[in-house]
Short mmCIF file of C-alpha atoms in Angstrom, two decimals:
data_model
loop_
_atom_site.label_atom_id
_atom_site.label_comp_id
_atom_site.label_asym_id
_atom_site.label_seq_id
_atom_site.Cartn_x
_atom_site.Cartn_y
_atom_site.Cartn_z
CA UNK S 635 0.00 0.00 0.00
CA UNK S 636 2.80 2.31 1.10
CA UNK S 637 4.70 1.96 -2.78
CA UNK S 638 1.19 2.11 -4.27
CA UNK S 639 0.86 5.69 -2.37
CA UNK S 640 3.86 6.56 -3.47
CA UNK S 641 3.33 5.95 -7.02
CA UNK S 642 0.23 8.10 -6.72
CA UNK S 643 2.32 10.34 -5.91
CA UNK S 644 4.69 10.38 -8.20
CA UNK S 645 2.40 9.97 -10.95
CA UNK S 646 0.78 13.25 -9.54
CA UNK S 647 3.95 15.32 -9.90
CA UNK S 648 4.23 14.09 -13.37
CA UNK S 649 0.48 15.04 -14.43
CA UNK S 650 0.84 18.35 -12.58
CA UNK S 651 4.31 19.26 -14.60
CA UNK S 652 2.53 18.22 -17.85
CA UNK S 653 -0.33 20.41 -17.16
CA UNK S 654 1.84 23.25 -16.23
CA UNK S 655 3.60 23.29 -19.54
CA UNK S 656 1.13 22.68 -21.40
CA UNK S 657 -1.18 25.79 -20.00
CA UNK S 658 1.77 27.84 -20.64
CA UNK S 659 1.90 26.63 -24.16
CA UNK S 660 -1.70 27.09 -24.91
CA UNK S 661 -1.65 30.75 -22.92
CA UNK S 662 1.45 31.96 -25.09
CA UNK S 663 0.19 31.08 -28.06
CA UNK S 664 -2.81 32.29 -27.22
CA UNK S 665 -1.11 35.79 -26.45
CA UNK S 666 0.93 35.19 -30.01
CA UNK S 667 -2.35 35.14 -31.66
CA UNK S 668 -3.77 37.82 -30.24
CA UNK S 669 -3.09 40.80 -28.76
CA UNK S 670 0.73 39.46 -29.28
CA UNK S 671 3.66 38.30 -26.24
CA UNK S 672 6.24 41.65 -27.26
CA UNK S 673 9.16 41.82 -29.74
CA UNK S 674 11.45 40.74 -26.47
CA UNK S 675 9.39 38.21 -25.39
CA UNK S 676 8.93 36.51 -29.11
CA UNK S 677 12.68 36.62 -29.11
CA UNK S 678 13.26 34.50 -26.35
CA UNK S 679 10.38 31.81 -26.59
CA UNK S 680 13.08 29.22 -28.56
CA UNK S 681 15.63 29.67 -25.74
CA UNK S 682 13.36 29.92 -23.09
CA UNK S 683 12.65 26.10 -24.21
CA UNK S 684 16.03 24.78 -24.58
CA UNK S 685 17.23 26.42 -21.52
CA UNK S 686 14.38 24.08 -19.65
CA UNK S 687 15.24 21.21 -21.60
CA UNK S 688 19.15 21.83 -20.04
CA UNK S 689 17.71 22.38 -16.92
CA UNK S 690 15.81 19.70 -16.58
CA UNK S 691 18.92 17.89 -18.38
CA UNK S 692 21.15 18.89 -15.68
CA UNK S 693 18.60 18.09 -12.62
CA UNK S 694 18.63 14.37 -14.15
CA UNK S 695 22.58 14.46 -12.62
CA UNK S 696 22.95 16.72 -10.07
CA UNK S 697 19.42 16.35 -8.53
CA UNK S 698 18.59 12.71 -8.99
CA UNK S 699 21.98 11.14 -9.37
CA UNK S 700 24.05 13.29 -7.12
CA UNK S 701 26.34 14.03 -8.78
CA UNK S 702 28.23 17.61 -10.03
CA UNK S 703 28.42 18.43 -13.13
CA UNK S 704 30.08 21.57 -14.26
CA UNK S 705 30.28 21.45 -18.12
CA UNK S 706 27.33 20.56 -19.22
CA UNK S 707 27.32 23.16 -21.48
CA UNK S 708 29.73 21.33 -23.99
CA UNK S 709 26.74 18.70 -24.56
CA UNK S 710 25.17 21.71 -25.73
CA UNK S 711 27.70 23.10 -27.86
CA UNK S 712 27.90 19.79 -29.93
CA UNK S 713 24.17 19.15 -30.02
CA UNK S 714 24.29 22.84 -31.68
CA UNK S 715 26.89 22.60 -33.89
CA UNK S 716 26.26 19.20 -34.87
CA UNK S 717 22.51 19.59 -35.28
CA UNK S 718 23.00 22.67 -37.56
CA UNK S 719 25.73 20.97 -39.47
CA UNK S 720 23.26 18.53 -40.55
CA UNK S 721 20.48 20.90 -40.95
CA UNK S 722 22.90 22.91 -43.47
CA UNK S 723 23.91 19.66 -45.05
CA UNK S 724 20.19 18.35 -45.68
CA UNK S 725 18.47 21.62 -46.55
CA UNK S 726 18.66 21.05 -50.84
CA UNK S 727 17.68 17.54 -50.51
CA UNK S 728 14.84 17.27 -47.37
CA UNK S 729 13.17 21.03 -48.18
CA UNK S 730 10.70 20.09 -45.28
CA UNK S 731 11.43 22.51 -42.06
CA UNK S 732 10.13 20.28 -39.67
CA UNK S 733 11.09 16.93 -40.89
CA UNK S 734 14.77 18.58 -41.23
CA UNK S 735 14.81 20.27 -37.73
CA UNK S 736 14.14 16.54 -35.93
CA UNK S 737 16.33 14.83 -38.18
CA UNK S 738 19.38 17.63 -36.92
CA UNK S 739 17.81 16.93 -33.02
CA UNK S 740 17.79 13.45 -33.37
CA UNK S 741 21.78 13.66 -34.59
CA UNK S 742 22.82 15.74 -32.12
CA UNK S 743 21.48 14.10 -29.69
CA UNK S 744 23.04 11.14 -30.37
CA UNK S 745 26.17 12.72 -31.19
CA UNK S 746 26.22 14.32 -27.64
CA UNK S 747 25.32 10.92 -25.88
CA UNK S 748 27.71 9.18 -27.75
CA UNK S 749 30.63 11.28 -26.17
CA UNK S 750 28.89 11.29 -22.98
CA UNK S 751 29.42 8.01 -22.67
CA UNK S 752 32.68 8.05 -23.53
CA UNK S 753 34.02 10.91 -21.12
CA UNK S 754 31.99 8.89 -18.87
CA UNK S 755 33.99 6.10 -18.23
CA UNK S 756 36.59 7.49 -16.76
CA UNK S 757 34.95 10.49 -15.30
CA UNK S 758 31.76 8.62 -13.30
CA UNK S 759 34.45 6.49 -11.40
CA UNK S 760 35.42 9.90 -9.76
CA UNK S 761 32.96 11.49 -6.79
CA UNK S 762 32.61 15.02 -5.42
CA UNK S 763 35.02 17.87 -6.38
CA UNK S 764 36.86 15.75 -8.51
CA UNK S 765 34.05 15.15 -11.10
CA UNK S 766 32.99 18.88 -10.92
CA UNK S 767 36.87 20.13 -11.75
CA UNK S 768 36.75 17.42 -14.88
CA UNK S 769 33.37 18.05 -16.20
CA UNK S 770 34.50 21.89 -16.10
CA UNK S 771 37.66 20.85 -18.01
CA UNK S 772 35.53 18.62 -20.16
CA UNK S 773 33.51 21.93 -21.60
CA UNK S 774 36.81 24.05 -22.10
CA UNK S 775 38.16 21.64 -24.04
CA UNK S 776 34.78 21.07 -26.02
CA UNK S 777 35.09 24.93 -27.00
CA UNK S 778 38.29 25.29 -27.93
CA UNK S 779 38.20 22.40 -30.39
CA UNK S 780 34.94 23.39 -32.27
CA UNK S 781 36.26 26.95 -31.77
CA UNK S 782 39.67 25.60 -34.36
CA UNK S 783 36.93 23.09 -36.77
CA UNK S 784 36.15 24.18 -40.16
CA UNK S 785 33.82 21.84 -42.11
CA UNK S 786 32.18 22.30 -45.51
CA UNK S 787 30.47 19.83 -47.99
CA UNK S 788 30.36 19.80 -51.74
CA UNK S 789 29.90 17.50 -54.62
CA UNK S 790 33.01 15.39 -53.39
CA UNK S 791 31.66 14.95 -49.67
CA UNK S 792 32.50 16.64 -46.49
CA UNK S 793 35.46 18.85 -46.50
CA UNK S 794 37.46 18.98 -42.76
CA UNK S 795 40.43 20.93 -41.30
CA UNK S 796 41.50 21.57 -38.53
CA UNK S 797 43.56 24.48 -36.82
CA UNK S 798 43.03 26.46 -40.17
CA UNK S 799 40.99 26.88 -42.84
CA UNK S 800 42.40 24.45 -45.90
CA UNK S 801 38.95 23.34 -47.43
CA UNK S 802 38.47 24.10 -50.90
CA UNK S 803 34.99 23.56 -51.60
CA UNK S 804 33.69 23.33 -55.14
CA UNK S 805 30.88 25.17 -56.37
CA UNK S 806 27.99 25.22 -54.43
CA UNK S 807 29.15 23.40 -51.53
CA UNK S 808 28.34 24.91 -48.31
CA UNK S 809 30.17 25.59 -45.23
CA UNK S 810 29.03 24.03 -42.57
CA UNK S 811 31.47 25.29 -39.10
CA UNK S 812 33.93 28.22 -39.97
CA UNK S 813 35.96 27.76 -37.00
CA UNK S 814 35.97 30.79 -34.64
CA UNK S 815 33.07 32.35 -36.82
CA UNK S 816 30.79 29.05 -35.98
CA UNK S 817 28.07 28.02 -37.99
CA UNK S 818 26.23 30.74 -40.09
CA UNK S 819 22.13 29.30 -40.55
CA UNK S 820 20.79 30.34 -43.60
CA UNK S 821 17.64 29.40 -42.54
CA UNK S 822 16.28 29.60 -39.01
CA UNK S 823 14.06 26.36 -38.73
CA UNK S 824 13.62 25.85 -34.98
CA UNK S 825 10.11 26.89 -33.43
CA UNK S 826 8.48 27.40 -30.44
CA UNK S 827 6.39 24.44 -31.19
CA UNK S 828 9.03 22.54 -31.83
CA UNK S 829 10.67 23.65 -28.38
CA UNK S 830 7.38 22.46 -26.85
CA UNK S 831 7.55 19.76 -27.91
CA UNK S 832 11.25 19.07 -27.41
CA UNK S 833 10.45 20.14 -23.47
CA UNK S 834 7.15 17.25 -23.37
CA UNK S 835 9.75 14.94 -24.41
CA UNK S 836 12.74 15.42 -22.02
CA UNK S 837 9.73 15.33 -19.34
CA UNK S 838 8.28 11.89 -20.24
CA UNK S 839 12.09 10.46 -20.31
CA UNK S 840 12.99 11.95 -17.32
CA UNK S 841 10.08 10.59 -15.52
CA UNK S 842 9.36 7.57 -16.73
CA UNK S 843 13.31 6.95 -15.71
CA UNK S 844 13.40 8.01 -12.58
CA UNK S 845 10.14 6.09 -11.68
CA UNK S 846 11.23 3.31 -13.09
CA UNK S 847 13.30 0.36 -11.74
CA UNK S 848 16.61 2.01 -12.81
CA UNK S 849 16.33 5.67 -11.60
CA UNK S 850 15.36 3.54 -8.65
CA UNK S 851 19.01 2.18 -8.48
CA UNK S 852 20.61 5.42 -9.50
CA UNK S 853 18.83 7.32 -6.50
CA UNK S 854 19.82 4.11 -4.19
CA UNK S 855 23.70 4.82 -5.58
CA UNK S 856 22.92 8.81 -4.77
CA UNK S 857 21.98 8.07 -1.05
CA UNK S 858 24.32 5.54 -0.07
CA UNK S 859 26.52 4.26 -2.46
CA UNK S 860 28.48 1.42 -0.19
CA UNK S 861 24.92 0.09 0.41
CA UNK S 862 23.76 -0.25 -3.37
CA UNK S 863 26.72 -1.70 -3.98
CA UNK S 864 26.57 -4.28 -1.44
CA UNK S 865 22.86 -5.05 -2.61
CA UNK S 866 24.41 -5.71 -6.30
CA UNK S 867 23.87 -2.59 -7.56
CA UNK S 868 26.11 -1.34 -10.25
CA UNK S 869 26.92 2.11 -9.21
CA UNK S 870 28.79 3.54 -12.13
CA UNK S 871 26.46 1.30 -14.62
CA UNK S 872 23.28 3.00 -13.44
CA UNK S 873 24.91 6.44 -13.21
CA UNK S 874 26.27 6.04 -16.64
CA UNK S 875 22.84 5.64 -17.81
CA UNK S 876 21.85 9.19 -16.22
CA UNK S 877 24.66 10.46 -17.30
CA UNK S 878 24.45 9.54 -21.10
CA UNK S 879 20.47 10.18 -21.20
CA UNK S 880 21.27 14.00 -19.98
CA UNK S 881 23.80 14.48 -22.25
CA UNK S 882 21.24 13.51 -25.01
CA UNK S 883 18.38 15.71 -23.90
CA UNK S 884 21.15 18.89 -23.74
CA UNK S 885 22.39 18.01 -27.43
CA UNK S 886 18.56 18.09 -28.75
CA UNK S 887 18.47 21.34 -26.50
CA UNK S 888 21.52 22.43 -28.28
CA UNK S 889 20.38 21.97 -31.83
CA UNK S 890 17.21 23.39 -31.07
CA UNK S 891 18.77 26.61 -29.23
CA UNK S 892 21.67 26.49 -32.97
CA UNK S 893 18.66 26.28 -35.71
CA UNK S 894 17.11 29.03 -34.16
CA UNK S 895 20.04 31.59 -34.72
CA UNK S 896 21.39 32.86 -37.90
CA UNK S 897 24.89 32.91 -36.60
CA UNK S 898 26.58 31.76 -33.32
CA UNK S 899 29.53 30.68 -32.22
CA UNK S 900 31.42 28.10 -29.72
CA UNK S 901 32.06 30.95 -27.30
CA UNK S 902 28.36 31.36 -26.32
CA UNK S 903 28.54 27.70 -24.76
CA UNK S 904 31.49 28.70 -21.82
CA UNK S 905 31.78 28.07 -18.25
CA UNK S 906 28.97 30.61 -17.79
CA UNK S 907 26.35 29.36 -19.69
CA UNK S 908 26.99 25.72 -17.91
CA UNK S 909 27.03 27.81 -14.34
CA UNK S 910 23.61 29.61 -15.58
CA UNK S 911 22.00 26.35 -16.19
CA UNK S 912 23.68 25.10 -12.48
CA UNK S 913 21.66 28.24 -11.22
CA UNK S 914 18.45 27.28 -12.54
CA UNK S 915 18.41 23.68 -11.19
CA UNK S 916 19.11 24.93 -7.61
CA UNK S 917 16.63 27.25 -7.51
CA UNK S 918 14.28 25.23 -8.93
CA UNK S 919 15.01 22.60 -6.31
CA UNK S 920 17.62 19.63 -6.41
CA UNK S 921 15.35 16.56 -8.28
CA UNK S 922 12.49 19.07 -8.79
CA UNK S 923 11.56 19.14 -12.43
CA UNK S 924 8.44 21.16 -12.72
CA UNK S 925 10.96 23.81 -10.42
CA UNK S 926 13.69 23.75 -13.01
CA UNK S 927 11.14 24.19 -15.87
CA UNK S 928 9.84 27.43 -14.05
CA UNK S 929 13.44 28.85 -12.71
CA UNK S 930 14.47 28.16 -15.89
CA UNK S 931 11.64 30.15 -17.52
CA UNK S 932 11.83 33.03 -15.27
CA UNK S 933 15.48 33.65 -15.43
CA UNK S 934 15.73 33.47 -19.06
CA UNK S 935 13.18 36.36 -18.99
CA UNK S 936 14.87 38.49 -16.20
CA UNK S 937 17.41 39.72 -17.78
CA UNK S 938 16.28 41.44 -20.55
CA UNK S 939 12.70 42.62 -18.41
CA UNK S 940 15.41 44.35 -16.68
CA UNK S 941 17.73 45.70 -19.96
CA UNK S 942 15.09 49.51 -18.94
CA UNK S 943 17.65 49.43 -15.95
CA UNK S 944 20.62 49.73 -18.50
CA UNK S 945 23.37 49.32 -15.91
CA UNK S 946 21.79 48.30 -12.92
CA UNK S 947 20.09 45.37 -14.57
CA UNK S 948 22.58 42.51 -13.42
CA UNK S 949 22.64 44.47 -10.08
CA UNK S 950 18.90 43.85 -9.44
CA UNK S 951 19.50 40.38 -11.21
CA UNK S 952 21.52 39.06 -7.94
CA UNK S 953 19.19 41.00 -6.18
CA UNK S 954 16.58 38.58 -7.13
CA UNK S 955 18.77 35.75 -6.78
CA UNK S 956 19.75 36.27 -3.46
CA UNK S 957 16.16 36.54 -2.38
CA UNK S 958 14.51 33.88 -4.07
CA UNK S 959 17.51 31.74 -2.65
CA UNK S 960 16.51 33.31 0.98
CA UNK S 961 12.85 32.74 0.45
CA UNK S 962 13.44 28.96 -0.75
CA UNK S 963 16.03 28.03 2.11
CA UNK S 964 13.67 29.79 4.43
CA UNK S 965 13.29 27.74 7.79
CA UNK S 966 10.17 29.32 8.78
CA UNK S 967 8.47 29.02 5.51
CA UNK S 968 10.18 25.31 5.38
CA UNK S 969 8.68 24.83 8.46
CA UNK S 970 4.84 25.54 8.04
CA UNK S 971 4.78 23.56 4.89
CA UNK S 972 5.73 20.76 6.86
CA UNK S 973 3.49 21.21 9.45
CA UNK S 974 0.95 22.09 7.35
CA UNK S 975 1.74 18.38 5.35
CA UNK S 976 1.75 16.99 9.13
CA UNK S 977 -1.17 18.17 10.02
CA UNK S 978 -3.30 16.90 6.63
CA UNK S 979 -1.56 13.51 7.14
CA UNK S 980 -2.95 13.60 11.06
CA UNK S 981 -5.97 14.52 10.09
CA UNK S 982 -7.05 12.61 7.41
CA UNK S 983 -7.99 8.95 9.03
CA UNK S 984 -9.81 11.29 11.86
CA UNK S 985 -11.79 12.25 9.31
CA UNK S 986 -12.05 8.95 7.80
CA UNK S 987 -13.14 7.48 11.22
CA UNK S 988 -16.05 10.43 11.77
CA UNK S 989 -17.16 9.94 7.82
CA UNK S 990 -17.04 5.81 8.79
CA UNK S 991 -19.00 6.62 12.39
CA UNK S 992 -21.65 8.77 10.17
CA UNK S 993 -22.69 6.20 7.90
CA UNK S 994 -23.08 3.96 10.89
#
């Protein structure tokens, strides 16, 4: 009865995420249709999405299998370049947008869990500062490689170099990554539909994981790790798994975030952006998805609600910060929640037993 309760319950957070995006969906485009959502606002609708799908991404490691992950941003940076690579490559011979954009997700998402699973197998066998100082290496070294790629394809097949530009690309072939300059979209192909979508998805995987019998295991390996393992429990298997899923979810983020810009570069995808997305799973809440999705959301918007403030914008930015930080590690607040939980849970087969003494 007690793991049937908690499935409820489970399944009740999952409902009630899926509701909330969904209700934002249908209100925005409701707004889009309308009266309009603002020039800024319309702007940021395609990043507000694939910043969630990071988020939510990132929560998958640090929130539900403990562990630190500073660099998650690379993930990003090769689901964008990759994604767009292919989007550039395909757009004379699959002219459909849509069909084109989830053919470029689907590649760069497997491109990025492919080399998430290969940085880690050494890198999972490390814990605690030590994976957050190689994960942080991990997405330096992701940027200043695609930063020094140039790729192109023509009538004789891709064209790469490395370290400097040597492709000579025949007539009508297109360059795909010009090295510092990055990837230059001649169309823009991502949409907020498409984002939606994107987010739905990364929800469903991420729950139907962690409620399942192996995000079972990975939360046993997050709470005591010398226990799972003397159950049988393959600790670095089952954190692999998390590991490798989030890196796929960030690369679709990534190649949705790439399609969407005309031009970007591998700079954009530093150790800030990776500490950004770090920021919106902790305020969010550690293993809290709906949370990330609205921190996320919210933070993405901030800063340019606040460009009016011209200087002082990033100033009242930290501002915020430091009090929605204050007002989520709040004891007091903390506290009455939990009473108030307390007090439902107390009261509940009192009222059962007067409803039961009624009928009587």
């Amino acid at each position: 009865m007690r793991q049937l309760g908690q499935m409820k319950k489970s399944t009740k957070n999952s409902l009630f995420t899926y509701t909330l995006v969904i209700a934002a969906f249908v209100v925005v485009q409701a707004l889009r249709m309308g009266p309009g959502v603002g020039a800024m606002l319309e702007g940021q609708l395609i990043p507000i999405c694939a910043y969630i799908v990071m988020a939510l991404a990132l929560n998958l490691v640090v929130g539900v299998s403990g562990e630190l992950s500073l660099g998650h941003a690379g993930f990003m940076s090769i689901g964008a370049f990759a994604g767009s690579a292919l989007a550039l490559a395909l757009q004379s011979t699959v002219t459909l947008s849509p069909l084109r954009l989830a053919l470029a997700m689907v590649f760069g998402a497997v491109i990025a869990a492919a080399l998430g699973f290969l940085i880690g197998i050494p890198v999972l066998r490390l814990n605690g500062d030590y994976l957050a100082i190689v994960t942080l290496a991990f997405g330096e070294i992701i940027k200043s490689i695609i930063t020094n790629v140039y790729l192109g394809v023509d009538e004789n097949g891709l064209q790469f170099s490395f370290l400097s530009n040597k492709n000579e690309l025949a007539d009508g072939g297109v360059e795909l990554i010009r090295g510092p300059m990055g990837v230059m979209n001649t169309q823009r192909i991502s949409t907020f539909i498409a984002g939606f979508v994107l987010v739905l998805v990364a929800l469903v995987v991420i729950f139907n994981l962690v409620n399942s019998r192996t995000g079972r295991a990975v939360m046993a390996a997050r709470d005591n790790r010398i226990a799972a393992e003397s159950v049988g429990i393959s600790v670095t298997k089952y954190k692999m798994i998390a590991f490798v899923v989030s890196a796929a979810l960030a690369g679709a983020a990534g190649t949705l975030y790439g399609c969407s810009q005309t031009t970007f570069a591998a700079t954009k995808f530093d150790f800030n952006t990776s500490i950004l997305i770090l920021v919106f799973v902790v305020l969010g809440g550690l293993g809290n998805m709906w949370g990330s999705v609205i921190a996320a959301a919210a933070l993405t918007i901030l800063p340019e609600a606040l460009r009016q403030f011209s200087n002082y914008r990033m100033l009242v930015y930290a501002i915020v910060l430091i009090l929605v930080m204050l007002a989520t590690n709040n004891p007091t607040l903390k506290g009455f929640f939990s009473r108030l939980f307390h007090r439902e849970r107390a009261d509940a087969p009192h009222a059962a037993a007067v409803k039961g003494g009624g009928r009587q």
